[in-house]
Amino acid sequence: MKIIGLLDCDSFFASCEKVFRPDWANRPVVVLSNNDGCVVARSPEAKALGIAMGAPFFQIRELARRAGVVVRSGNFALYGDLSRRVVETLGRWTPSVDVYSIDEAFLDLTGRFCDSNGRLRGSEEAAENGGGLGGWRGLGDVSGGDVGDLGRIGKNGGLNWREFCASDERLSAETRREIERTAEEIVETVRRWTGIPVSLGLGPTRTLAKAASRIAKRDGAATGRKFALLFNPEERERELKRLPVGDVWGVGRRLLPAFWRLGLRTAFDLARVDPIYMRKNFSIVQEKTVRELRGERTFDSKTRPEAQKSLQISRSFGTTVETLAEMEEAVSSFASTAAAKMRARKIVASGVYVYMSTSGRDQNAPRRNVGLAVNFARPTNSTPEFLSAALRLTRILFDPNLAWRKAGVVALETLDESVASSRRFLFEPDPERPAERRERDRRLCETLDKANVAFGKNAVFFASDGIKPRWTPNARFVSPSYTTDWNALPVVRAN
DNA sequence: TCTGGGGTCCTAGGACCC
DNA sequence: TCTGGGGTCCTAGGACCC
């Protein structure tokens, strides 16, 4: 059995905003998406006011004002840096940290609890302790009674406990206590070192670790215990019965109604469904979810992370864009950003896709959503080449009779620079970009990147990006970039 | 006139995640 | 007046091949 942890930062963006403002410690704080559009993070105090995730800002503005809510525009440079600090801290407990998103990471802690043979210390096989059914007495209910005939979904009919519980292995009481001590230490250390409050869920699979972290968040506020374990069968049954099926990782808003129609209300109900039935009636993804809930690992950490396949930069405009010149500036700056990001990640793109759209919510104005792609003669991450292709597409797509609200640039079929250069011979020579021109472009980009590191973001840029664009997204409540901008360093004054 | 079985590749659309 | 942005994976169906 593996010991998998999922560490999840509490109300991450809102917590980041509080780190450098201790005076906001107990105040409601919300963070807005780009363009100050809607709420993407809420501190616990803001949640208590009933402010919903994703709520449009203009709808809650009045409530926020009355209740004294601190409103912030998204400051993603700050959040990215604090996220990095959290992940770095986690390295103290295991080298196996798999960053899942800006505010979540999976940890494989198995090694800390193994003996020299690589087996969990003090673990017991159920078969060796008298059948091991003692802790699983509740299973008498499974094939009927309180949960109806769920166990018969799928041709295999009712489940026996062995099928439900993929592993007979149990943690010894001693190992369990050790895991709890470690969990507490991780949560406490991350909070002290980074200022970010976190919750930690632990279980034998990623899906169970995720479920455990939901439970830790749900109960943490009341109990003060910021971690939860889902290992032994009896605690899995008890806790999964208390977890709504919609809270399971992989069950979204479209799947939920279908699951309800099947009578699946809780994570426990889902765990009891025949996996083959799930594959036939849904897909392999849902089959895996069921297996994971049973303790069988199907979502594995990748030893070598897959290469990223695409990269996109898009923004909603702070105002409508109605002239080609402005649209060119917007697309140009997105393309510049995308190319610079690719260079930073050492990837190249095989093509570029440009799209633009109107509001889509205005009943009276025409709705339009257009996009177009083009392939490069050979994969590239050079800004001049990216720019000229993106601008060509923009001129084809743009319609001056519409009020555009959003645009984006996507780098298509990205691959590692090293992979691309090893496949060089596969590509035709590009008559428009002979070798000497490509070399000149490469040196230009290198210089550009160096200057922008040394003198700050956008210290040097292409004129086509525009100098003072009208369309820049709204960001009216932005906090200082305390940790990524020398000019924004917090100052401590002694009296 | 009859019309199998197996495979690949591509795309659009749908679902999920945070 | 005002409603993010950035990703991944899977499936079905069509075109095409032998």
Short mmCIF file of C-alpha atoms (C1' of nucleotides) in Angstrom, two decimals:
data_model
loop_
_atom_site.label_atom_id
_atom_site.label_comp_id
_atom_site.label_asym_id
_atom_site.label_seq_id
_atom_site.Cartn_x
_atom_site.Cartn_y
_atom_site.Cartn_z
CA MET A 1 0.00 0.00 0.00
CA LYS A 2 1.13 3.50 -0.78
CA ILE A 3 0.83 6.50 1.50
CA ILE A 4 -0.33 9.29 -0.80
CA GLY A 5 -0.95 12.80 0.46
CA LEU A 6 -2.75 15.68 -1.16
CA LEU A 7 -1.83 19.07 0.21
CA ASP A 8 -4.35 21.78 -0.63
CA CYS A 9 -3.91 25.43 0.27
CA ASP A 10 -6.96 26.91 1.99
CA SER A 11 -8.65 29.70 -0.04
CA PHE A 12 -5.29 30.06 -1.72
CA PHE A 13 -5.47 33.44 -3.50
CA ALA A 14 -7.27 35.04 -0.57
CA SER A 15 -4.70 33.60 1.84
CA CYS A 16 -1.88 35.01 -0.29
CA GLU A 17 -3.42 38.46 -0.03
CA LYS A 18 -3.51 38.11 3.76
CA VAL A 19 0.13 37.06 4.17
CA PHE A 20 1.48 40.60 3.99
CA ARG A 21 -1.56 42.23 5.58
CA PRO A 22 -1.89 40.85 9.09
CA ASP A 23 -4.51 43.54 9.72
CA TRP A 24 -6.77 41.58 7.36
CA ALA A 25 -6.36 38.32 9.27
CA ASN A 26 -10.01 38.10 10.29
CA ARG A 27 -11.58 40.18 7.57
CA PRO A 28 -13.49 38.79 4.61
CA VAL A 29 -11.28 38.92 1.49
CA VAL A 30 -12.26 38.08 -2.09
CA VAL A 31 -10.01 37.89 -5.14
CA LEU A 32 -11.33 38.66 -8.62
CA SER A 33 -10.47 37.01 -11.94
CA ASN A 34 -8.75 38.92 -14.72
CA ASN A 35 -10.68 41.96 -15.88
CA ASP A 36 -12.20 42.09 -12.36
CA GLY A 37 -14.88 39.81 -13.76
CA CYS A 38 -15.89 37.36 -11.09
CA VAL A 39 -14.90 36.01 -7.71
CA VAL A 40 -12.25 33.27 -7.90
CA ALA A 41 -11.25 33.02 -4.24
CA ARG A 42 -12.93 33.78 -0.93
CA SER A 43 -11.52 33.77 2.57
CA PRO A 44 -13.58 31.77 5.09
CA GLU A 45 -15.12 35.02 6.34
CA ALA A 46 -16.23 35.88 2.80
CA LYS A 47 -17.69 32.40 2.31
CA ALA A 48 -19.65 32.90 5.52
CA LEU A 49 -21.22 36.01 3.97
CA GLY A 50 -22.66 33.78 1.26
CA ILE A 51 -20.45 35.07 -1.57
CA ALA A 52 -20.41 32.29 -4.16
CA MET A 53 -17.43 31.03 -6.11
CA GLY A 54 -17.60 32.44 -9.63
CA ALA A 55 -20.09 35.15 -8.68
CA PRO A 56 -19.90 38.13 -11.07
CA PHE A 57 -18.33 41.00 -9.20
CA PHE A 58 -20.97 43.57 -10.15
CA GLN A 59 -23.60 41.38 -8.50
CA ILE A 60 -21.85 41.26 -5.13
CA ARG A 61 -20.31 44.72 -5.15
CA GLU A 62 -23.00 46.23 -2.94
CA LEU A 63 -22.89 43.38 -0.44
CA ALA A 64 -19.09 43.60 -0.35
CA ARG A 65 -19.22 47.32 0.36
CA ARG A 66 -21.77 46.99 3.14
CA ALA A 67 -19.99 44.08 4.81
CA GLY A 68 -16.54 45.66 4.59
CA VAL A 69 -15.13 42.96 2.32
CA VAL A 70 -11.60 43.51 1.08
CA VAL A 71 -11.73 43.18 -2.72
CA ARG A 72 -8.55 42.44 -4.67
CA SER A 73 -7.79 42.00 -8.37
CA GLY A 74 -5.87 38.83 -9.17
CA ASN A 75 -2.12 39.22 -8.61
CA PHE A 76 -0.81 36.06 -10.19
CA ALA A 77 2.87 36.92 -9.91
CA LEU A 78 2.44 36.97 -6.12
CA TYR A 79 0.42 33.74 -6.01
CA GLY A 80 2.86 31.91 -8.27
CA ASP A 81 5.78 32.85 -6.06
CA LEU A 82 4.07 31.84 -2.79
CA SER A 83 3.02 28.57 -4.44
CA ARG A 84 6.64 27.85 -5.27
CA ARG A 85 7.58 28.43 -1.62
CA VAL A 86 4.94 25.98 -0.43
CA VAL A 87 6.19 23.31 -2.85
CA GLU A 88 9.79 23.90 -1.82
CA THR A 89 8.84 23.42 1.81
CA LEU A 90 7.23 20.07 1.02
CA GLY A 91 10.57 18.76 -0.23
CA ARG A 92 11.59 18.31 3.40
CA TRP A 93 9.36 15.25 3.75
CA THR A 94 9.68 13.53 0.39
CA PRO A 95 11.45 13.97 -2.93
CA SER A 96 8.27 12.81 -4.61
CA VAL A 97 6.20 15.99 -4.86
CA ASP A 98 3.88 16.20 -7.84
CA VAL A 99 2.53 19.70 -8.36
CA TYR A 100 -1.06 19.35 -9.50
CA SER A 101 -2.12 22.99 -9.65
CA ILE A 102 -1.11 26.34 -8.26
CA ASP A 103 -2.56 25.42 -4.86
CA GLU A 104 -2.33 21.62 -4.72
CA ALA A 105 0.38 18.98 -4.71
CA PHE A 106 0.45 15.22 -4.34
CA LEU A 107 3.09 13.74 -2.05
CA ASP A 108 4.23 10.15 -1.98
CA LEU A 109 5.19 9.56 1.65
CA THR A 110 5.39 5.76 1.44
CA GLY A 111 9.15 5.66 1.88
CA ARG A 112 8.97 7.28 5.30
CA PHE A 113 6.92 4.42 6.69
CA CYS A 114 8.62 1.43 5.10
CA ASP A 115 11.05 -1.07 6.59
CA SER A 116 14.28 -2.03 4.87
CA ASN A 117 12.38 -4.49 2.68
CA GLY A 118 10.19 -1.75 1.28
CA ARG A 119 7.12 -2.96 3.16
CA LEU A 120 5.01 -0.73 5.32
CA ARG A 121 6.17 -1.13 8.89
CA GLY A 122 3.83 -3.16 11.02
CA SER A 123 1.20 -3.57 8.32
CA GLU A 124 -1.04 -6.57 8.63
CA GLU A 125 -2.59 -8.67 5.93
CA ALA A 126 -6.23 -9.25 6.67
CA ALA A 127 -5.79 -12.94 5.94
CA GLU A 128 -3.25 -13.14 8.72
CA ASN A 129 -5.36 -11.65 11.43
CA GLY A 130 -8.21 -14.05 11.54
CA GLY A 131 -10.00 -13.17 8.33
CA GLY A 132 -9.79 -9.47 8.97
CA LEU A 133 -13.52 -9.02 8.68
CA GLY A 134 -13.84 -7.61 12.15
CA GLY A 135 -13.44 -4.00 11.15
CA TRP A 136 -15.74 -4.37 8.18
CA ARG A 137 -18.87 -5.47 9.92
CA GLY A 138 -20.88 -2.69 8.33
CA LEU A 139 -20.71 -4.55 5.05
CA GLY A 140 -23.63 -6.63 6.03
CA ASP A 141 -25.64 -3.64 4.85
CA VAL A 142 -24.03 -3.39 1.50
CA SER A 143 -26.20 -5.66 -0.59
CA GLY A 144 -29.47 -4.22 0.62
CA GLY A 145 -31.15 -2.32 3.38
CA ASP A 146 -30.44 1.35 3.77
CA VAL A 147 -28.89 1.92 0.38
CA GLY A 148 -31.38 0.01 -1.74
CA ASP A 149 -30.04 -2.19 -4.50
CA LEU A 150 -27.05 -0.12 -5.50
CA GLY A 151 -24.81 -3.09 -5.16
CA ARG A 152 -26.56 -4.63 -8.12
CA ILE A 153 -25.69 -1.88 -10.60
CA GLY A 154 -23.76 -3.77 -13.21
CA LYS A 155 -23.94 -7.40 -14.18
CA ASN A 156 -21.80 -8.64 -11.34
CA GLY A 157 -24.60 -8.02 -8.92
CA GLY A 158 -23.97 -7.42 -5.26
CA LEU A 159 -20.47 -6.83 -4.05
CA ASN A 160 -18.56 -8.77 -1.54
CA TRP A 161 -16.23 -6.89 0.70
CA ARG A 162 -13.06 -8.19 -0.90
CA GLU A 163 -14.11 -6.77 -4.25
CA PHE A 164 -14.90 -3.43 -2.72
CA CYS A 165 -11.66 -3.15 -0.83
CA ALA A 166 -8.81 -3.64 -3.24
CA SER A 167 -6.23 -4.22 -0.56
CA ASP A 168 -6.57 -6.33 2.53
CA GLU A 169 -3.64 -4.51 4.00
CA ARG A 170 -4.22 -2.54 7.19
CA LEU A 171 -2.08 0.03 8.90
CA SER A 172 -0.87 -0.90 12.33
CA ALA A 173 -1.91 1.46 15.09
CA GLU A 174 1.71 2.52 15.48
CA THR A 175 2.18 3.39 11.76
CA ARG A 176 -1.09 5.27 11.83
CA ARG A 177 0.05 7.39 14.73
CA GLU A 178 3.31 8.09 12.90
CA ILE A 179 1.42 9.20 9.81
CA GLU A 180 -0.75 11.48 11.90
CA ARG A 181 2.29 13.04 13.55
CA THR A 182 3.90 13.64 10.15
CA ALA A 183 0.70 15.14 8.74
CA GLU A 184 0.44 17.55 11.62
CA GLU A 185 4.08 18.54 11.21
CA ILE A 186 3.67 19.21 7.47
CA VAL A 187 0.57 21.37 7.91
CA GLU A 188 2.09 23.34 10.75
CA THR A 189 5.48 23.87 9.10
CA VAL A 190 4.02 25.06 5.80
CA ARG A 191 1.84 27.54 7.66
CA ARG A 192 4.75 28.85 9.72
CA TRP A 193 7.26 29.11 6.88
CA THR A 194 5.02 30.50 4.15
CA GLY A 195 2.07 32.05 5.97
CA ILE A 196 -0.36 29.94 3.94
CA PRO A 197 -2.89 27.76 5.81
CA VAL A 198 -3.20 24.29 4.25
CA SER A 199 -5.13 21.04 4.59
CA LEU A 200 -3.73 17.57 4.01
CA GLY A 201 -5.60 14.44 2.97
CA LEU A 202 -3.96 11.00 3.10
CA GLY A 203 -4.96 7.69 1.56
CA PRO A 204 -3.72 4.78 -0.54
CA THR A 205 -4.75 6.36 -3.87
CA ARG A 206 -4.91 9.86 -5.30
CA THR A 207 -8.71 9.87 -5.38
CA LEU A 208 -8.90 8.82 -1.73
CA ALA A 209 -6.26 11.40 -0.78
CA LYS A 210 -8.35 14.05 -2.56
CA ALA A 211 -11.46 12.88 -0.74
CA ALA A 212 -9.56 12.98 2.55
CA SER A 213 -8.50 16.56 1.90
CA ARG A 214 -12.15 17.52 1.29
CA ILE A 215 -12.98 15.97 4.62
CA ALA A 216 -10.09 17.76 6.33
CA LYS A 217 -11.33 21.09 4.94
CA ARG A 218 -14.91 20.37 5.90
CA ASP A 219 -14.10 19.41 9.47
CA GLY A 220 -10.93 21.45 10.02
CA ALA A 221 -12.64 24.70 10.89
CA ALA A 222 -14.60 23.10 13.72
CA THR A 223 -12.00 20.65 15.04
CA GLY A 224 -8.77 22.51 14.30
CA ARG A 225 -7.44 19.26 12.84
CA LYS A 226 -6.18 20.17 9.37
CA PHE A 227 -5.63 16.63 8.07
CA ALA A 228 -7.64 13.47 7.51
CA LEU A 229 -6.79 9.82 6.81
CA LEU A 230 -8.70 7.33 4.65
CA PHE A 231 -6.85 4.07 5.03
CA ASN A 232 -8.52 1.31 6.96
CA PRO A 233 -11.75 -0.16 5.58
CA GLU A 234 -14.00 0.88 8.42
CA GLU A 235 -12.94 4.53 8.28
CA ARG A 236 -13.31 4.53 4.50
CA GLU A 237 -16.84 3.23 4.77
CA ARG A 238 -17.77 5.67 7.51
CA GLU A 239 -16.30 8.75 5.80
CA LEU A 240 -17.23 7.98 2.20
CA LYS A 241 -20.84 7.58 3.33
CA ARG A 242 -20.67 11.17 4.59
CA LEU A 243 -19.13 12.57 1.39
CA PRO A 244 -21.53 13.69 -1.37
CA VAL A 245 -20.79 11.98 -4.68
CA GLY A 246 -20.33 15.38 -6.33
CA ASP A 247 -17.33 15.99 -4.07
CA VAL A 248 -15.45 13.07 -5.59
CA TRP A 249 -12.54 14.03 -7.85
CA GLY A 250 -13.72 13.52 -11.42
CA VAL A 251 -17.44 13.95 -10.81
CA GLY A 252 -18.43 17.29 -12.32
CA ARG A 253 -21.67 19.09 -12.93
CA ARG A 254 -22.65 17.11 -16.03
CA LEU A 255 -22.02 13.67 -14.57
CA LEU A 256 -23.76 14.47 -11.30
CA PRO A 257 -27.37 14.34 -12.58
CA ALA A 258 -26.70 11.01 -14.28
CA PHE A 259 -25.27 9.61 -11.07
CA TRP A 260 -28.26 10.87 -9.12
CA ARG A 261 -30.62 9.12 -11.52
CA LEU A 262 -28.76 5.90 -10.74
CA GLY A 263 -29.36 6.57 -7.07
CA LEU A 264 -25.72 7.36 -6.33
CA ARG A 265 -25.72 9.93 -3.55
CA THR A 266 -22.44 9.47 -1.73
CA ALA A 267 -18.87 8.54 -2.53
CA PHE A 268 -19.58 5.21 -0.86
CA ASP A 269 -22.45 4.51 -3.28
CA LEU A 270 -20.11 5.19 -6.19
CA ALA A 271 -17.38 2.96 -4.79
CA ARG A 272 -19.80 0.03 -4.80
CA VAL A 273 -20.75 0.24 -8.47
CA ASP A 274 -19.30 -2.42 -10.75
CA PRO A 275 -16.32 -0.81 -12.55
CA ILE A 276 -17.14 -2.65 -15.78
CA TYR A 277 -20.61 -1.15 -15.70
CA MET A 278 -19.05 2.28 -15.37
CA ARG A 279 -16.80 1.72 -18.35
CA LYS A 280 -19.68 0.53 -20.54
CA ASN A 281 -22.10 3.27 -19.56
CA PHE A 282 -19.72 6.17 -19.03
CA SER A 283 -16.04 5.85 -19.88
CA ILE A 284 -12.74 4.51 -18.72
CA VAL A 285 -12.24 7.65 -16.64
CA GLN A 286 -15.25 6.88 -14.45
CA GLU A 287 -14.19 3.25 -14.19
CA LYS A 288 -10.86 4.38 -12.83
CA THR A 289 -12.54 6.69 -10.32
CA VAL A 290 -14.50 3.74 -8.90
CA ARG A 291 -11.37 1.59 -8.68
CA GLU A 292 -9.49 4.38 -6.93
CA LEU A 293 -12.25 4.77 -4.36
CA ARG A 294 -11.85 1.05 -3.67
CA GLY A 295 -8.16 1.50 -2.98
CA GLU A 296 -6.75 0.37 -6.33
CA ARG A 297 -4.27 2.83 -7.80
CA THR A 298 -5.07 3.83 -11.37
CA PHE A 299 -3.96 7.46 -11.41
CA ASP A 300 -0.24 7.16 -11.03
CA SER A 301 2.34 9.83 -10.57
CA LYS A 302 4.29 10.18 -13.74
CA THR A 303 7.95 9.51 -13.22
CA ARG A 304 8.66 11.67 -16.24
CA PRO A 305 6.01 14.33 -16.74
CA GLU A 306 4.47 14.37 -20.20
CA ALA A 307 5.44 17.29 -22.36
CA GLN A 308 2.91 20.08 -22.45
CA LYS A 309 0.83 20.01 -25.65
CA SER A 310 -0.35 23.57 -26.03
CA LEU A 311 0.00 26.96 -24.44
CA GLN A 312 -2.43 29.80 -24.66
CA ILE A 313 -2.69 33.43 -23.70
CA SER A 314 -6.09 35.06 -23.82
CA ARG A 315 -7.76 38.02 -22.19
CA SER A 316 -11.12 39.66 -22.00
CA PHE A 317 -10.80 43.34 -22.88
CA GLY A 318 -11.48 46.11 -20.39
CA THR A 319 -13.47 47.79 -23.16
CA THR A 320 -14.75 46.62 -26.54
CA VAL A 321 -12.28 46.59 -29.43
CA GLU A 322 -13.65 47.82 -32.73
CA THR A 323 -10.66 48.76 -34.86
CA LEU A 324 -8.16 46.50 -36.57
CA ALA A 325 -5.26 48.54 -35.20
CA GLU A 326 -6.32 47.84 -31.62
CA MET A 327 -7.01 44.19 -32.26
CA GLU A 328 -3.55 43.86 -33.81
CA GLU A 329 -2.01 45.36 -30.68
CA ALA A 330 -3.88 42.95 -28.45
CA VAL A 331 -3.04 39.85 -30.49
CA SER A 332 0.53 41.05 -30.89
CA SER A 333 1.03 41.35 -27.14
CA PHE A 334 -0.56 37.91 -26.52
CA ALA A 335 1.69 36.37 -29.17
CA SER A 336 4.76 38.07 -27.66
CA THR A 337 3.88 36.75 -24.22
CA ALA A 338 3.24 33.25 -25.58
CA ALA A 339 6.59 33.17 -27.40
CA ALA A 340 8.46 34.40 -24.32
CA LYS A 341 6.74 31.76 -22.16
CA MET A 342 7.69 29.06 -24.62
CA ARG A 343 11.32 30.12 -24.50
CA ALA A 344 11.25 30.13 -20.71
CA ARG A 345 9.86 26.57 -20.77
CA LYS A 346 12.22 25.51 -23.57
CA ILE A 347 9.44 24.41 -25.88
CA VAL A 348 8.57 25.26 -29.47
CA ALA A 349 5.21 25.29 -31.27
CA SER A 350 4.31 23.65 -34.56
CA GLY A 351 1.55 26.13 -35.29
CA VAL A 352 -0.42 29.05 -33.98
CA TYR A 353 -4.18 29.59 -33.52
CA VAL A 354 -5.75 33.00 -33.12
CA TYR A 355 -9.32 33.50 -31.98
CA MET A 356 -11.61 36.38 -31.05
CA SER A 357 -15.13 36.63 -29.71
CA THR A 358 -17.85 39.13 -28.93
CA SER A 359 -19.60 39.31 -25.59
CA GLY A 360 -22.08 36.50 -26.10
CA ARG A 361 -24.23 37.83 -23.26
CA ASP A 362 -25.62 40.93 -24.91
CA GLN A 363 -29.02 39.94 -26.33
CA ASN A 364 -29.07 42.78 -28.84
CA ALA A 365 -25.57 42.61 -30.30
CA PRO A 366 -24.56 39.92 -32.80
CA ARG A 367 -22.62 37.05 -31.31
CA ARG A 368 -19.49 35.89 -33.07
CA ASN A 369 -16.75 33.44 -32.28
CA VAL A 370 -14.02 33.02 -34.89
CA GLY A 371 -10.60 31.42 -35.05
CA LEU A 372 -7.99 30.31 -37.52
CA ALA A 373 -4.76 28.32 -37.36
CA VAL A 374 -1.60 28.08 -39.43
CA ASN A 375 1.38 25.74 -39.26
CA PHE A 376 4.99 26.84 -39.27
CA ALA A 377 7.42 25.43 -41.78
CA ARG A 378 9.33 24.24 -38.73
CA PRO A 379 8.49 24.47 -35.01
CA THR A 380 9.51 27.77 -33.47
CA ASN A 381 9.39 29.96 -30.38
CA SER A 382 10.77 33.08 -31.99
CA THR A 383 8.75 36.20 -31.29
CA PRO A 384 9.12 37.75 -34.79
CA GLU A 385 7.95 34.59 -36.49
CA PHE A 386 5.10 34.04 -34.04
CA LEU A 387 4.03 37.65 -34.33
CA SER A 388 3.91 37.81 -38.09
CA ALA A 389 1.86 34.59 -38.34
CA ALA A 390 -0.55 35.72 -35.60
CA LEU A 391 -1.02 39.14 -37.18
CA ARG A 392 -1.70 37.59 -40.60
CA LEU A 393 -4.48 35.53 -39.05
CA THR A 394 -5.83 38.57 -37.21
CA ARG A 395 -6.23 40.55 -40.43
CA ILE A 396 -8.20 37.68 -41.97
CA LEU A 397 -10.46 37.20 -38.95
CA PHE A 398 -11.15 40.76 -37.95
CA ASP A 399 -14.54 42.27 -38.73
CA PRO A 400 -14.80 46.02 -38.02
CA ASN A 401 -18.59 45.86 -37.68
CA LEU A 402 -18.48 43.96 -34.41
CA ALA A 403 -17.67 44.90 -30.83
CA TRP A 404 -15.00 42.38 -29.83
CA ARG A 405 -14.70 41.51 -26.17
CA LYS A 406 -11.99 38.89 -26.02
CA ALA A 407 -9.11 37.43 -28.03
CA GLY A 408 -6.52 34.74 -27.58
CA VAL A 409 -3.43 33.14 -29.07
CA VAL A 410 -2.71 29.41 -28.78
CA ALA A 411 0.65 27.80 -29.46
CA LEU A 412 -0.27 24.45 -31.01
CA GLU A 413 1.43 21.09 -30.73
CA THR A 414 4.22 22.25 -28.52
CA LEU A 415 7.29 20.06 -28.03
CA ASP A 416 10.63 20.24 -26.29
CA GLU A 417 13.26 22.28 -28.10
CA SER A 418 15.63 19.33 -27.90
CA VAL A 419 13.08 16.98 -29.45
CA ALA A 420 12.38 19.45 -32.24
CA SER A 421 16.05 19.91 -33.06
CA SER A 422 16.63 16.17 -33.13
CA ARG A 423 13.87 15.97 -35.75
CA ARG A 424 15.24 18.89 -37.73
CA PHE A 425 15.76 16.78 -40.83
CA LEU A 426 12.02 16.11 -41.01
CA PHE A 427 11.21 19.70 -41.83
CA GLU A 428 11.48 21.44 -45.16
CA PRO A 429 13.74 24.45 -45.31
CA ASP A 430 11.68 27.59 -44.87
CA PRO A 431 12.23 29.88 -47.86
CA GLU A 432 10.96 32.87 -45.87
CA ARG A 433 13.30 32.23 -42.97
CA PRO A 434 16.73 31.09 -44.12
CA ALA A 435 19.23 29.92 -41.54
CA GLU A 436 20.92 33.29 -41.10
CA ARG A 437 17.61 35.03 -40.47
CA ARG A 438 16.59 32.39 -37.91
CA GLU A 439 19.90 32.83 -36.17
CA ARG A 440 19.42 36.59 -36.06
CA ASP A 441 15.90 36.11 -34.62
CA ARG A 442 17.24 33.73 -32.02
CA ARG A 443 19.84 36.22 -30.81
CA LEU A 444 17.24 38.98 -30.78
CA CYS A 445 14.92 36.92 -28.57
CA GLU A 446 17.76 35.95 -26.26
CA THR A 447 18.68 39.61 -25.78
CA LEU A 448 15.04 40.56 -25.28
CA ASP A 449 14.59 37.91 -22.59
CA LYS A 450 17.77 38.94 -20.78
CA ALA A 451 16.77 42.59 -20.78
CA ASN A 452 13.33 41.77 -19.43
CA VAL A 453 14.79 39.71 -16.62
CA ALA A 454 17.34 42.38 -15.73
CA PHE A 455 15.11 45.44 -15.98
CA GLY A 456 11.65 44.05 -15.29
CA LYS A 457 8.82 42.62 -17.32
CA ASN A 458 8.14 44.49 -20.58
CA ALA A 459 11.20 46.71 -20.20
CA VAL A 460 11.75 45.97 -23.90
CA PHE A 461 8.95 44.93 -26.24
CA PHE A 462 7.87 44.95 -29.87
CA ALA A 463 6.22 48.18 -31.00
CA SER A 464 3.33 46.19 -32.48
CA ASP A 465 2.24 45.34 -28.90
CA GLY A 466 1.14 48.96 -28.54
CA ILE A 467 2.37 51.49 -26.03
CA LYS A 468 -0.67 52.52 -24.08
CA PRO A 469 -3.46 50.19 -25.08
CA ARG A 470 -7.05 51.14 -24.41
CA TRP A 471 -8.18 47.52 -24.18
CA THR A 472 -6.08 46.36 -21.20
CA PRO A 473 -8.17 44.33 -18.78
CA ASN A 474 -9.47 46.09 -15.70
CA ALA A 475 -7.46 45.50 -12.55
CA ARG A 476 -8.65 48.19 -10.19
CA PHE A 477 -7.76 46.58 -6.87
CA VAL A 478 -4.33 45.13 -7.40
CA SER A 479 -2.08 44.46 -4.43
CA PRO A 480 1.69 45.03 -4.54
CA SER A 481 3.85 42.19 -5.87
CA TYR A 482 5.56 41.92 -2.49
CA THR A 483 7.91 39.09 -3.38
CA THR A 484 8.59 39.52 -7.10
CA ASP A 485 9.19 43.25 -7.52
CA TRP A 486 12.01 45.12 -5.74
CA ASN A 487 9.94 48.29 -5.66
CA ALA A 488 7.10 46.50 -3.87
CA LEU A 489 9.10 44.98 -1.02
CA PRO A 490 7.22 45.40 2.24
CA VAL A 491 8.89 47.89 4.56
CA VAL A 492 9.13 47.40 8.30
CA ARG A 493 9.46 50.61 10.29
CA ALA A 494 10.75 50.80 13.82
CA ASN A 495 9.29 53.58 15.92
"C1'" DT B 1 -25.75 -8.44 -57.28
"C1'" DC B 2 -23.48 -9.56 -53.42
"C1'" DT B 3 -20.83 -6.36 -49.41
"C1'" DG B 4 -16.48 -8.71 -44.01
"C1'" DG B 5 -13.37 -7.67 -40.77
"C1'" DG B 6 -9.86 -5.21 -39.14
"C1'" DG B 7 -7.03 -1.33 -38.80
"C1'" DT B 8 -5.38 3.95 -38.63
"C1'" DC B 9 -5.92 8.81 -38.54
"C1'" DC B 10 -8.39 12.97 -37.91
"C1'" DT B 11 -11.78 16.13 -35.96
"C1'" DA B 12 -15.50 17.94 -33.23
"C1'" DG B 13 -17.56 17.88 -29.17
"C1'" DG B 14 -18.05 16.81 -24.47
"C1'" DA B 15 -16.37 16.12 -20.00
"C1'" DC B 16 -13.26 17.08 -16.35
"C1'" DC B 17 -9.70 19.79 -13.39
"C1'" DC B 18 -8.22 24.21 -10.75
"C1'" DT C 1 -21.79 48.93 -17.78
"C1'" DC C 2 -19.78 45.32 -15.44
"C1'" DT C 3 -19.61 37.39 -16.13
"C1'" DG C 4 -11.17 34.29 -15.98
"C1'" DG C 5 -7.93 31.74 -18.00
"C1'" DG C 6 -5.38 27.72 -18.80
"C1'" DG C 7 -5.08 23.03 -19.31
"C1'" DT C 8 -6.06 17.50 -20.22
"C1'" DC C 9 -8.37 13.33 -21.72
"C1'" DC C 10 -11.94 10.45 -23.99
"C1'" DT C 11 -15.42 9.16 -27.46
"C1'" DA C 12 -17.89 8.86 -31.66
"C1'" DG C 13 -18.02 9.10 -36.31
"C1'" DG C 14 -16.14 9.71 -40.88
"C1'" DA C 15 -12.54 8.89 -44.28
"C1'" DC C 16 -9.54 5.82 -45.86
"C1'" DC C 17 -6.70 1.49 -46.22
"C1'" DC C 18 -6.08 -3.62 -47.16
#
